[in-house]
Structure formats: C-alpha cells, structure tokens
Amino acid sequence: MTNPVWPVRDGSEAPVPRTLEREPEPTWTVARAFARCGFSEDEWLVLDGAPLRVFLYVALVDGPVHPAEREACRRVLGEGLLSRSPLVERVCREALCRLDAPGWDFLSERPDLEPLRPVCERVARRLGLGEAWRLRHLLLDVGRRVARASSGLLGRVGGVRREERRALGCLSEALGLPAR
C-alpha cells in the first residue's frame, strides 16, 4: 500500500530531503500534506482538539479539573511529541499549546465524544491502520492517565474509581474499541 502523505513535498516535484537531524517543518507544509489525503477543515478541528476533548471528558466526570489531572495530560502530550507518527506529533503539539491557554479553568461542561468515531475511521482509511492505532493509543493514554490522576490515592496504586471507569468505557466505545 502506498501512502500519499510520505514523503512530504514542498510544492516542487522533488521530495523534501530528510536529514538525520529532525528539522522543524513549517506547520503549513504538514497541514497541506494531510489535506491532500482528503481531510476536511472540520475533521482537522476535531483531530487537533481530540486529546483535550478526551482530557475534559474524563477530568470533568467528578467535578472541576484538578491540577494533577492537567499535569497528567501534559505528561502524555509531552511524550507524544516524541512519537514517530507525524500525525500524533502534530496533534500533541497543538493540544499542548491549547492546554496552557488561559480560560481552561472555567470549563464545566463535558464535551461530546461522538465526533471522534468518524475521524478515527477516516484516519484508518486514509493514512493506514498504524496511524489510526497510534492516534487511538494516544487518546486512550490521555484518558487512562487523567482517570488515575483523578482517582487520588487509589490511582497511585493503579486503580480507577467507578465514575472514571464508566468514562473510559464510553471513550473506548467512541474510539471504536471493545470495552473491557
């Protein structure tokens, strides 16, 4: 199967040269490469906001967002910056910028997870099952770590409270994965 995204082209017919050192590409080049795969602007908005949508869905299940939950999300997104997947790396970078923006402390309404299902299916069709798996793994990791951080002392030993478990079940279902 040929992947129409890699290598990213800069407008000419020759591929962009790859070096051993990873040079930051302009975001418009990456966005244009993904747009050529058939992602609409609305799908990009859902993709860019997916980690924070999951974060808020799990964190707001038991009340306001706590600093430990935010820090757990920040750690997962920081690890995602080191991903081999350009899609996951871009999504994590955008989410980290938005996570530090002012105004996140006042959110009290849980977001809807339903827009994630068609976008994850679209990633699988357009970029392959590997990219879809990496994206789903990132989103589940955000949910699990935020749930553990939200569970307090129980979360430190690996447990999760009932509310968070239900939220993780809904997340798995929205991502098209079997619930545990």
PDB file of N, CA and C in Angstrom, residues 51-52 55 68-78 96 99 142 145-146:
ATOM      1  N   PRO A  51      -7.224  15.253  21.828  1.00  0.00           N
ATOM      2  CA  PRO A  51      -6.668  14.964  23.155  1.00  0.00           C
ATOM      3  C   PRO A  51      -7.297  15.808  24.261  1.00  0.00           C
ATOM      4  N   LEU A  52      -7.586  17.061  23.974  1.00  0.00           N
ATOM      5  CA  LEU A  52      -8.191  17.908  25.001  1.00  0.00           C
ATOM      6  C   LEU A  52      -9.658  17.558  25.211  1.00  0.00           C
ATOM      7  N   PHE A  55      -9.379  14.622  27.478  1.00  0.00           N
ATOM      8  CA  PHE A  55      -8.950  15.116  28.789  1.00  0.00           C
ATOM      9  C   PHE A  55     -10.127  15.698  29.562  1.00  0.00           C
ATOM     10  N   ALA A  68      -3.577  18.023  39.214  1.00  0.00           N
ATOM     11  CA  ALA A  68      -2.956  16.718  38.947  1.00  0.00           C
ATOM     12  C   ALA A  68      -3.454  16.140  37.628  1.00  0.00           C
ATOM     13  N   GLU A  69      -4.720  16.357  37.311  1.00  0.00           N
ATOM     14  CA  GLU A  69      -5.279  15.866  36.052  1.00  0.00           C
ATOM     15  C   GLU A  69      -4.651  16.607  34.867  1.00  0.00           C
ATOM     16  N   ARG A  70      -4.505  17.905  35.026  1.00  0.00           N
ATOM     17  CA  ARG A  70      -3.890  18.700  33.965  1.00  0.00           C
ATOM     18  C   ARG A  70      -2.430  18.286  33.754  1.00  0.00           C
ATOM     19  N   GLU A  71      -1.729  18.030  34.843  1.00  0.00           N
ATOM     20  CA  GLU A  71      -0.325  17.632  34.742  1.00  0.00           C
ATOM     21  C   GLU A  71      -0.200  16.249  34.090  1.00  0.00           C
ATOM     22  N   ALA A  72      -1.124  15.341  34.395  1.00  0.00           N
ATOM     23  CA  ALA A  72      -1.102  14.016  33.766  1.00  0.00           C
ATOM     24  C   ALA A  72      -1.301  14.143  32.261  1.00  0.00           C
ATOM     25  N   CYS A  73      -2.220  14.998  31.854  1.00  0.00           N
ATOM     26  CA  CYS A  73      -2.447  15.226  30.425  1.00  0.00           C
ATOM     27  C   CYS A  73      -1.206  15.840  29.778  1.00  0.00           C
ATOM     28  N   ARG A  74      -0.602  16.796  30.456  1.00  0.00           N
ATOM     29  CA  ARG A  74       0.594  17.452  29.915  1.00  0.00           C
ATOM     30  C   ARG A  74       1.729  16.441  29.707  1.00  0.00           C
ATOM     31  N   ARG A  75       1.879  15.497  30.648  1.00  0.00           N
ATOM     32  CA  ARG A  75       2.932  14.484  30.519  1.00  0.00           C
ATOM     33  C   ARG A  75       2.693  13.579  29.310  1.00  0.00           C
ATOM     34  N   VAL A  76       1.462  13.155  29.122  1.00  0.00           N
ATOM     35  CA  VAL A  76       1.154  12.287  27.976  1.00  0.00           C
ATOM     36  C   VAL A  76       1.399  13.027  26.665  1.00  0.00           C
ATOM     37  N   LEU A  77       0.976  14.272  26.591  1.00  0.00           N
ATOM     38  CA  LEU A  77       1.169  15.044  25.363  1.00  0.00           C
ATOM     39  C   LEU A  77       2.656  15.310  25.113  1.00  0.00           C
ATOM     40  N   GLY A  78       3.424  15.528  26.181  1.00  0.00           N
ATOM     41  CA  GLY A  78       4.862  15.706  26.026  1.00  0.00           C
ATOM     42  C   GLY A  78       5.531  14.461  25.474  1.00  0.00           C
ATOM     43  N   LEU A  96      -0.904  20.800  23.390  1.00  0.00           N
ATOM     44  CA  LEU A  96      -0.101  21.425  24.450  1.00  0.00           C
ATOM     45  C   LEU A  96      -0.226  22.944  24.420  1.00  0.00           C
ATOM     46  N   LEU A  99      -3.634  23.704  25.871  1.00  0.00           N
ATOM     47  CA  LEU A  99      -3.756  23.357  27.285  1.00  0.00           C
ATOM     48  C   LEU A  99      -3.233  24.474  28.177  1.00  0.00           C
ATOM     49  N   VAL A 142      -4.241   9.300  27.276  1.00  0.00           N
ATOM     50  CA  VAL A 142      -4.671  10.538  27.927  1.00  0.00           C
ATOM     51  C   VAL A 142      -5.804  10.228  28.904  1.00  0.00           C
ATOM     52  N   ARG A 145      -4.546   8.024  32.029  1.00  0.00           N
ATOM     53  CA  ARG A 145      -3.697   8.740  32.999  1.00  0.00           C
ATOM     54  C   ARG A 145      -4.459   9.837  33.730  1.00  0.00           C
ATOM     55  N   VAL A 146      -5.364  10.505  33.040  1.00  0.00           N
ATOM     56  CA  VAL A 146      -6.181  11.519  33.702  1.00  0.00           C
ATOM     57  C   VAL A 146      -7.109  10.844  34.708  1.00  0.00           C
TER      58      VAL A 146
END
